[in-house]
PDB file of C-alpha atoms in Angstrom:
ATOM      1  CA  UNK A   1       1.955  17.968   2.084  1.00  0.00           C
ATOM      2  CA  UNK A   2      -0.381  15.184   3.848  1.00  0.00           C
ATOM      3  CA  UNK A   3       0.766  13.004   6.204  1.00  0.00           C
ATOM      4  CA  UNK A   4      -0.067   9.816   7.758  1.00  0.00           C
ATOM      5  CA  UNK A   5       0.811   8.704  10.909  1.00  0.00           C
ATOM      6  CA  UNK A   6       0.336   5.531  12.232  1.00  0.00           C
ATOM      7  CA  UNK A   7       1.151   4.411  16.142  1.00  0.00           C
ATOM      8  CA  UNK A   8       2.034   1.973  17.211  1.00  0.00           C
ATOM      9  CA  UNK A   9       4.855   0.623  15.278  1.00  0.00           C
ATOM     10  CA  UNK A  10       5.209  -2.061  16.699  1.00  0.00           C
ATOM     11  CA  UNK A  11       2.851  -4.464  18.526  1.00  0.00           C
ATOM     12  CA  UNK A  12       3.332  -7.526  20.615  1.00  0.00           C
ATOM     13  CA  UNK A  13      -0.126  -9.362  21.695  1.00  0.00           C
ATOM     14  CA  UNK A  14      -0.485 -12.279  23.489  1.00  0.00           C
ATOM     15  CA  UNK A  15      -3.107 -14.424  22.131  1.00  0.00           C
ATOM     16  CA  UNK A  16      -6.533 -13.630  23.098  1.00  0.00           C
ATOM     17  CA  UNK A  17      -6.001 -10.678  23.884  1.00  0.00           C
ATOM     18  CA  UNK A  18      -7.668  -7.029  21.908  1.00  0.00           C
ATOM     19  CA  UNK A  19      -5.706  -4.318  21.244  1.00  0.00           C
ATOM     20  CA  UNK A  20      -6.009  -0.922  18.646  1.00  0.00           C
ATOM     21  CA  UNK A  21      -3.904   0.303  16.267  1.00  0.00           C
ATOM     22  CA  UNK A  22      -4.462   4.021  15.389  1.00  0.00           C
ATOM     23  CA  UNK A  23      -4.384   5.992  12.228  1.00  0.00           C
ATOM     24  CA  UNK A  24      -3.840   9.662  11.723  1.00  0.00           C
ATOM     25  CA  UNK A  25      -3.975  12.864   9.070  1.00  0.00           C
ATOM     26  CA  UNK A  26      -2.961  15.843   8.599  1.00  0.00           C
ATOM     27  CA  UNK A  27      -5.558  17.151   6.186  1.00  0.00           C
ATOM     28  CA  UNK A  28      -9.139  16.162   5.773  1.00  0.00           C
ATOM     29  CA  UNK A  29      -9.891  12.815   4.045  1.00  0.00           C
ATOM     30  CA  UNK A  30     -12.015  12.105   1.379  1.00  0.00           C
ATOM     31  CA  UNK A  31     -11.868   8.659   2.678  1.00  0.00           C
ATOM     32  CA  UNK A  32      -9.595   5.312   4.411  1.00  0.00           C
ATOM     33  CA  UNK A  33      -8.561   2.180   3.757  1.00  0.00           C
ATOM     34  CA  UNK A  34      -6.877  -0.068   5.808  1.00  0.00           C
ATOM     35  CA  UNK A  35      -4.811  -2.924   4.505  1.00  0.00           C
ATOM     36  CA  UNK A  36      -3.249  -6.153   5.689  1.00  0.00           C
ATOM     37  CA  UNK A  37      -0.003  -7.489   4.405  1.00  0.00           C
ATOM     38  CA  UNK A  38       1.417 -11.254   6.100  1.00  0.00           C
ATOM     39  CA  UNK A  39       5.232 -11.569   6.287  1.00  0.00           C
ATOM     40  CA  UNK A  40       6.740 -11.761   2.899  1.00  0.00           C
ATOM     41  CA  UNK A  41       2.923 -10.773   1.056  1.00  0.00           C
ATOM     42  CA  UNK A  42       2.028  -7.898  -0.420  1.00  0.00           C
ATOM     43  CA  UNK A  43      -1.021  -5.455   1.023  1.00  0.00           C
ATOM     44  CA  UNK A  44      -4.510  -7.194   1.053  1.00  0.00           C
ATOM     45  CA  UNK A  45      -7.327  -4.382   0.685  1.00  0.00           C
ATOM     46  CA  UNK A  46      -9.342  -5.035   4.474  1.00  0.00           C
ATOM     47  CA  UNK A  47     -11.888  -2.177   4.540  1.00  0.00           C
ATOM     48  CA  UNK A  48     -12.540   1.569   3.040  1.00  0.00           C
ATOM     49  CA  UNK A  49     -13.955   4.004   5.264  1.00  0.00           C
ATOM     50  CA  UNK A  50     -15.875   6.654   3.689  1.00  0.00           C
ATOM     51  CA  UNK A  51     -18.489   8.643   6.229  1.00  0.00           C
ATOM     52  CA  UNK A  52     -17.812  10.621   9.009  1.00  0.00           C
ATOM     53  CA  UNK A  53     -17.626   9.012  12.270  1.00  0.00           C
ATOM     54  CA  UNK A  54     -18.667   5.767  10.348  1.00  0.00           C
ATOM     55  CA  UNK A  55     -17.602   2.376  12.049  1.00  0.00           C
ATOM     56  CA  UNK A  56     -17.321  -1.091   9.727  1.00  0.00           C
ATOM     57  CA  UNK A  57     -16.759  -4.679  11.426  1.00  0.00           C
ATOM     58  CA  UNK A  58     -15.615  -7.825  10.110  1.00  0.00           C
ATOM     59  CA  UNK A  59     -15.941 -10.226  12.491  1.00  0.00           C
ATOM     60  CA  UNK A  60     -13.219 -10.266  15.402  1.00  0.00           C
ATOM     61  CA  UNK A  61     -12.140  -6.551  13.578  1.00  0.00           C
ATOM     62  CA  UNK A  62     -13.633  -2.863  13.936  1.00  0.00           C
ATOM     63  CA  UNK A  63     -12.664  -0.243  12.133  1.00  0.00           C
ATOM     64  CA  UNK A  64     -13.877   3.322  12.656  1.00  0.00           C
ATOM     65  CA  UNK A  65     -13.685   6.613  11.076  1.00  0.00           C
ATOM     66  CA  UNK A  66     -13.375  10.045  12.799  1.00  0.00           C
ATOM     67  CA  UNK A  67     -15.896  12.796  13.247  1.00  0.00           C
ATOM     68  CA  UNK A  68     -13.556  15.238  11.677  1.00  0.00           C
ATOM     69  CA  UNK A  69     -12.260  12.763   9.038  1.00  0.00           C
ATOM     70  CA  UNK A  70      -8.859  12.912  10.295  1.00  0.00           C
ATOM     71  CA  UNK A  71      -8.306   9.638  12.205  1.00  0.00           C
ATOM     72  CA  UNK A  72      -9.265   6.172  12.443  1.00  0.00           C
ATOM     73  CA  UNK A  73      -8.472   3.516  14.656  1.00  0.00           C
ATOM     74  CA  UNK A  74      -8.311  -0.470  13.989  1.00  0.00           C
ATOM     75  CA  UNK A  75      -9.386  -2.555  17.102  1.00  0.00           C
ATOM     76  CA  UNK A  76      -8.866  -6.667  17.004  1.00  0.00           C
ATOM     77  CA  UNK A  77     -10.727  -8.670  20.067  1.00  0.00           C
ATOM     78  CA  UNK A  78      -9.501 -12.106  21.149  1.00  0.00           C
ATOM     79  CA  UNK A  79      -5.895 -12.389  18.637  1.00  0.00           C
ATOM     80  CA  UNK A  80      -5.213 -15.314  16.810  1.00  0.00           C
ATOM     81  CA  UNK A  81      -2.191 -15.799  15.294  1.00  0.00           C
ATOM     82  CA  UNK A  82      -4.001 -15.825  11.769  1.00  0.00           C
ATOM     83  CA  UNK A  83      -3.619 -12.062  12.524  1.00  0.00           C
ATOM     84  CA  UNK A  84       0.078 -11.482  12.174  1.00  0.00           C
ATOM     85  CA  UNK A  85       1.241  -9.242   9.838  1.00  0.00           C
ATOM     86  CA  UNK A  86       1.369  -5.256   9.362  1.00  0.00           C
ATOM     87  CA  UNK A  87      -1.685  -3.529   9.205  1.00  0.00           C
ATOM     88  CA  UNK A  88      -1.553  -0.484   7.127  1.00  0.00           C
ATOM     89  CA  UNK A  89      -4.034   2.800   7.069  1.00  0.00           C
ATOM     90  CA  UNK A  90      -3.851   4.500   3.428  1.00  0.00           C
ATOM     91  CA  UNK A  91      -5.851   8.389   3.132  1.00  0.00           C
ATOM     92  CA  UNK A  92      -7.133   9.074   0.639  1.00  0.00           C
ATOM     93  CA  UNK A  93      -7.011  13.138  -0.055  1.00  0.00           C
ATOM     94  CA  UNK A  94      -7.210  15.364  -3.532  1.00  0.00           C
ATOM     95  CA  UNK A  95      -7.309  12.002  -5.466  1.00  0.00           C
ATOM     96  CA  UNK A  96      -3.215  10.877  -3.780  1.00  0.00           C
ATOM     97  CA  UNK A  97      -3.865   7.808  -1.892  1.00  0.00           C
ATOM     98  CA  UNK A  98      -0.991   8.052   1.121  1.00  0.00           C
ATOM     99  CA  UNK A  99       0.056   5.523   3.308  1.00  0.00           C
ATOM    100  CA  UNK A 100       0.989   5.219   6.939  1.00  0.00           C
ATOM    101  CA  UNK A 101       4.171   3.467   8.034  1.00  0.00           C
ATOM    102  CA  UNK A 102       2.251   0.507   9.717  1.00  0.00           C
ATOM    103  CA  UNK A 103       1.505  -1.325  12.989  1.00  0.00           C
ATOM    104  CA  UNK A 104       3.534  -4.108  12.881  1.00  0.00           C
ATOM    105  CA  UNK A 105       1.717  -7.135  14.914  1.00  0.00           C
ATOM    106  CA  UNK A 106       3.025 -10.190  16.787  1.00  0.00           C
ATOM    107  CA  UNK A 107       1.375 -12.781  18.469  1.00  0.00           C
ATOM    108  CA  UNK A 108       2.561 -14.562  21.087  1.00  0.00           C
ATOM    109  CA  UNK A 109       0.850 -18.070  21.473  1.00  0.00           C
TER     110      UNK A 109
ATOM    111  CA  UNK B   1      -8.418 -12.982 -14.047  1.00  0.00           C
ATOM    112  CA  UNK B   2      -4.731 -12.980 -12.750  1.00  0.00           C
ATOM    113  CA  UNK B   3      -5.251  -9.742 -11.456  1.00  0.00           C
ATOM    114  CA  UNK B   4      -2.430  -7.553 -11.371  1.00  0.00           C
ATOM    115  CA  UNK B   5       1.031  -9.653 -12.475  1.00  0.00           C
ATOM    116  CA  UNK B   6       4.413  -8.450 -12.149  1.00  0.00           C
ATOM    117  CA  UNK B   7       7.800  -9.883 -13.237  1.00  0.00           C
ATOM    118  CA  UNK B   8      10.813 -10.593 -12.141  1.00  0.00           C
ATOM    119  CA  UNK B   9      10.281 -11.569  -8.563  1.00  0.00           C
ATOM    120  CA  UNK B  10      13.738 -11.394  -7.743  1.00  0.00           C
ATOM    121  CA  UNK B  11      16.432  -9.257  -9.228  1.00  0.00           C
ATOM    122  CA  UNK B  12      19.865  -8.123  -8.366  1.00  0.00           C
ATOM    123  CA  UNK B  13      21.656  -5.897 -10.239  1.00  0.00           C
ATOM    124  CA  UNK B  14      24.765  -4.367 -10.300  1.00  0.00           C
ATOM    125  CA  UNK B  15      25.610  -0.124  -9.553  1.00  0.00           C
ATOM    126  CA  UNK B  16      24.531   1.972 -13.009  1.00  0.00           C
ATOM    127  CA  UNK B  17      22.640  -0.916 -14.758  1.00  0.00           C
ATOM    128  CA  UNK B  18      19.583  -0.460 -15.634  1.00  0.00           C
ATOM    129  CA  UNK B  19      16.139  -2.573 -15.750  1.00  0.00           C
ATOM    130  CA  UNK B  20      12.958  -2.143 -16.194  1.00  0.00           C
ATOM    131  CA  UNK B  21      10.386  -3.679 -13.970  1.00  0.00           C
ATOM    132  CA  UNK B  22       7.042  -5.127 -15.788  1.00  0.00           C
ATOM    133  CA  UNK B  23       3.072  -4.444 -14.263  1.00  0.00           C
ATOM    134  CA  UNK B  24      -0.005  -5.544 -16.013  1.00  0.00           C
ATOM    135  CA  UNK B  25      -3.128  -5.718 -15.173  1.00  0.00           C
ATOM    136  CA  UNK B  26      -6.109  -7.542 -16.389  1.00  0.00           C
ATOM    137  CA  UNK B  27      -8.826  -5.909 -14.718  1.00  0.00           C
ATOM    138  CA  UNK B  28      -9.575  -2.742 -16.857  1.00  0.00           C
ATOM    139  CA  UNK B  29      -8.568  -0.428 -14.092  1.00  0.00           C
ATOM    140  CA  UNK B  30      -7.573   3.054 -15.473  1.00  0.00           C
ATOM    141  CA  UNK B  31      -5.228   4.035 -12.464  1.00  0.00           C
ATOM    142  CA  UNK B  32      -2.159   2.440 -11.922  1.00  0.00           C
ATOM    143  CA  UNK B  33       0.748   3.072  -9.567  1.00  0.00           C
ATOM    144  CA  UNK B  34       3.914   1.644  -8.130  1.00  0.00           C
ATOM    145  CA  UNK B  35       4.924   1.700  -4.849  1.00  0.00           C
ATOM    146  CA  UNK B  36       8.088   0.808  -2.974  1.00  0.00           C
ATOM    147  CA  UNK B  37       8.840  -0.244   0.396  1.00  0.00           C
ATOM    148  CA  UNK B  38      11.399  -0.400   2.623  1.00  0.00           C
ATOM    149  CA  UNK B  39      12.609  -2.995   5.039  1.00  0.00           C
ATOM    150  CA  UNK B  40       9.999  -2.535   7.884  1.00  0.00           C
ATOM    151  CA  UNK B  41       9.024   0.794   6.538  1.00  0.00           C
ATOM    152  CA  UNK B  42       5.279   1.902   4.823  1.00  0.00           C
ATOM    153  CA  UNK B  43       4.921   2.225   0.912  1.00  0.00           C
ATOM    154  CA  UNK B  44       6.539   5.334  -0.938  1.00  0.00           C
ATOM    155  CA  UNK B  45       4.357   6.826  -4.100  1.00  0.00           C
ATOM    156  CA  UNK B  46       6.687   6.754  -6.803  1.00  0.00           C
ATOM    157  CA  UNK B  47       4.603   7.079  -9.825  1.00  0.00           C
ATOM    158  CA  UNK B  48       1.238   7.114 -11.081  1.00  0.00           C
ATOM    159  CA  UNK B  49      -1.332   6.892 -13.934  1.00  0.00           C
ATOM    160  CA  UNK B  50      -4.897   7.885 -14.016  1.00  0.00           C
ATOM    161  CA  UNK B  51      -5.005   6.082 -17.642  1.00  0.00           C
ATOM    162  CA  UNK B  52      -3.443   5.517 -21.031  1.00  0.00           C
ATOM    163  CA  UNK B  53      -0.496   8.002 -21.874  1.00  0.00           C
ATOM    164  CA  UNK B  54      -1.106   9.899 -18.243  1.00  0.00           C
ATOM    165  CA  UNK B  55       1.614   9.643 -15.632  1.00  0.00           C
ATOM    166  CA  UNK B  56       2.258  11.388 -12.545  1.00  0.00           C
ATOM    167  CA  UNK B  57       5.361  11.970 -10.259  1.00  0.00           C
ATOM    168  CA  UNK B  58       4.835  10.612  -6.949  1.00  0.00           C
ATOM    169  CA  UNK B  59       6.353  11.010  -3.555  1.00  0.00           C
ATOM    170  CA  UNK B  60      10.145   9.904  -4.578  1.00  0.00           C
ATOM    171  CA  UNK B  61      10.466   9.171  -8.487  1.00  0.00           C
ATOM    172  CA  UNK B  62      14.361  10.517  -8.781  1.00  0.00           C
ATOM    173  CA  UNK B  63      15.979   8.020 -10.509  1.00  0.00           C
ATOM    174  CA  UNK B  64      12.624   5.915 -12.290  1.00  0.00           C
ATOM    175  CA  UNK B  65      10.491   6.704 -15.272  1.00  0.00           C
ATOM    176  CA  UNK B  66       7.456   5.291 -16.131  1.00  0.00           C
ATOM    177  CA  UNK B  67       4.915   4.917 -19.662  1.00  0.00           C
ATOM    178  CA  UNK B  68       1.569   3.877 -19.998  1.00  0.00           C
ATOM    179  CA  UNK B  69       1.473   3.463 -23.324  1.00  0.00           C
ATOM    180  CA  UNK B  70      -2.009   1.138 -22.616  1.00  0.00           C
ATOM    181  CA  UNK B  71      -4.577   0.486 -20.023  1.00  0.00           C
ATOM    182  CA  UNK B  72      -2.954  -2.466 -19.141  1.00  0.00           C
ATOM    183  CA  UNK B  73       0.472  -1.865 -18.914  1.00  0.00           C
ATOM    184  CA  UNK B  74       2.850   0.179 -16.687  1.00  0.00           C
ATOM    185  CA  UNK B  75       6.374  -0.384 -16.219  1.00  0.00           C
ATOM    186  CA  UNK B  76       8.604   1.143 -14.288  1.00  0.00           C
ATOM    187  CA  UNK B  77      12.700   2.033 -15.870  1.00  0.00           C
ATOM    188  CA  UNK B  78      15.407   2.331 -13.556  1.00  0.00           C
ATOM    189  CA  UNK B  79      18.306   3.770 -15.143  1.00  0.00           C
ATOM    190  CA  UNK B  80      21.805   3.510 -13.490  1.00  0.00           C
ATOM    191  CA  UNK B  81      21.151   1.725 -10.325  1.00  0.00           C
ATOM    192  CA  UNK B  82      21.891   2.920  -7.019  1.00  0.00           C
ATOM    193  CA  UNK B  83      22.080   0.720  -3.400  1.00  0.00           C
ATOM    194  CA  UNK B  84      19.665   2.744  -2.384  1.00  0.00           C
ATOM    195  CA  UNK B  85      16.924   2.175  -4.799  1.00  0.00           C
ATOM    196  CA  UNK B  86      17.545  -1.987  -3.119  1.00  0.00           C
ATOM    197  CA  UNK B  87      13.651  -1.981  -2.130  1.00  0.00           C
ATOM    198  CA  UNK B  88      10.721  -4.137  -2.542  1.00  0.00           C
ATOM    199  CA  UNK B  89       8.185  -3.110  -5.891  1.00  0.00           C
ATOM    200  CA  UNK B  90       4.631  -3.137  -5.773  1.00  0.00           C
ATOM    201  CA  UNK B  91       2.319  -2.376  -8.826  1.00  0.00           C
ATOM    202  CA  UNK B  92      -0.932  -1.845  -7.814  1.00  0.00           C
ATOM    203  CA  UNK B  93      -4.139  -0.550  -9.948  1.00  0.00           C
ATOM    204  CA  UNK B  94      -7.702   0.115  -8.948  1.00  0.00           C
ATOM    205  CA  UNK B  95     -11.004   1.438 -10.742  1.00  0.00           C
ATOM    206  CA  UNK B  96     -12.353   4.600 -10.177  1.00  0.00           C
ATOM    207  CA  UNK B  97     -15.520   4.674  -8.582  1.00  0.00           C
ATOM    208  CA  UNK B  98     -17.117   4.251  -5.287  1.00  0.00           C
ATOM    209  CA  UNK B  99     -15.451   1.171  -4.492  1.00  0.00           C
ATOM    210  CA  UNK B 100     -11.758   2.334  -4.465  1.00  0.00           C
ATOM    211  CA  UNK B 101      -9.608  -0.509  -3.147  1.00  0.00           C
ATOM    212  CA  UNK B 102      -6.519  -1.001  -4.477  1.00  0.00           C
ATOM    213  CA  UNK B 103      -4.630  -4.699  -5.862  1.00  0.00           C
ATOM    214  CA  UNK B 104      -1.282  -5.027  -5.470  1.00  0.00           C
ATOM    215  CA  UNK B 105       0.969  -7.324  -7.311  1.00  0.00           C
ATOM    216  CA  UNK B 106       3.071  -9.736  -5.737  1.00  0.00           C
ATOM    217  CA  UNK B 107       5.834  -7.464  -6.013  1.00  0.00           C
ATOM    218  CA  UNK B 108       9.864  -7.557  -7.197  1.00  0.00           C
ATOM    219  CA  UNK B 109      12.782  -7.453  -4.270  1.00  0.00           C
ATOM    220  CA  UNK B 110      15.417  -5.653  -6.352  1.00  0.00           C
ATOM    221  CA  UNK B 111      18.744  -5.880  -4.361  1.00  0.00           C
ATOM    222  CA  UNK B 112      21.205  -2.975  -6.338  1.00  0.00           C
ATOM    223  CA  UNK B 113      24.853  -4.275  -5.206  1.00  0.00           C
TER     224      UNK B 113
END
């Protein structure tokens, strides 16, 4: 069945600092999301990604979509600790919506 | 709107009780779903709904039943409780359409003891 993989698990980012968090399928998507959920939250819808090799910003975040609909990446320039939390990817294939396991950030002041 | 609301926050039950975990929403969406998740772990599909009196097994639904009985309701049964159903619940809904985005609820941390 489809899978979503999501790497790094874990990252620690001293503030200021940019860093990516990637996102990938096994099968073709129809489209991605990428959510945001703070310690002790729930999931916060961020951005959907629908186009091939399509790329979306939102201020200090860009998302972007692969050219074979497969993978996406989340990059953050300049962290603030407003941006802890674990960022989730979610695929969205044959009408399932499937979620990666998350990057789990941490800023260091 | 509240969105979508779910209730109890907090439970803990006891081995092979059972409870049923509430999700409404008041947003008109006709799919629904619940989700759990794991300490430090992504969200699992349990079930689904695509609208009223349509449910769908998800990626783990042993042990959990759902009914959607209308479009704003979806609860989710657990029948005889196991530690290792002890998870955090999240409802979430969405419309169909271009704009697919899903809203969670604020979720239930069910501790099975």
């Amino acid at each position: 069945g489809q899978q979503v993989m999501q790497i790094p698990q874990y990252q620690h980012v001293q503030e200021g600092e940019d860093f990516t968090t990637y996102c990938n399928s096994s099968t073709t998507l129809s489209n991605i999301q990428w959510y945001k959920q703070r310690p002790g939250g729930h999931p916060v819808f961020l951005i959907q990604l629908v186009k091939s090799g399509e790329v979306k910003k939102q201020k200090r975040l860009t998302f972007q979509f692969g050219e074979a609909k497969k993978n996406s990446s989340l990059h953050i320039t300049a962290t603030q600790t407003t941006d802890v939390g674990t960022y989730f990817c979610a695929g969205l294939s044959w009408g399932k919506l499937q979620f990666g396991a998350g990057t789990q950030v941490v800023v260091t002041p | 709107n509240a969105g979508v609301t779910q209730t109890p926050k907090f439970r803990i039950l006891k081995i092979g009780q059972s409870m049923t975990l509430q999700c409404t929403q008041d947003m008109n969406h006709n799919y629904m779903y619940w989700y759990r998740q794991d300490p430090g772990m992504g969200l699992k599909l349990i079930y689904y709904s695509v609208g009223a009196g349509i449910t769908d097994k998800g990626e783990v639904p042993n042990g959990y039943n759902v009914s959607r009985s209308t479009t704003e309701d979806f609860p989710l049964r657990l029948e005889l409780a196991a530690p290792s159903q002890t998870s955090v619940y999240f409802c979430a809904s969405r419309l169909q359409g271009v704009d697919e985005k899903l809203f969670f609820g604020s979720g239930t941390q069910l501790s099975v003891l």
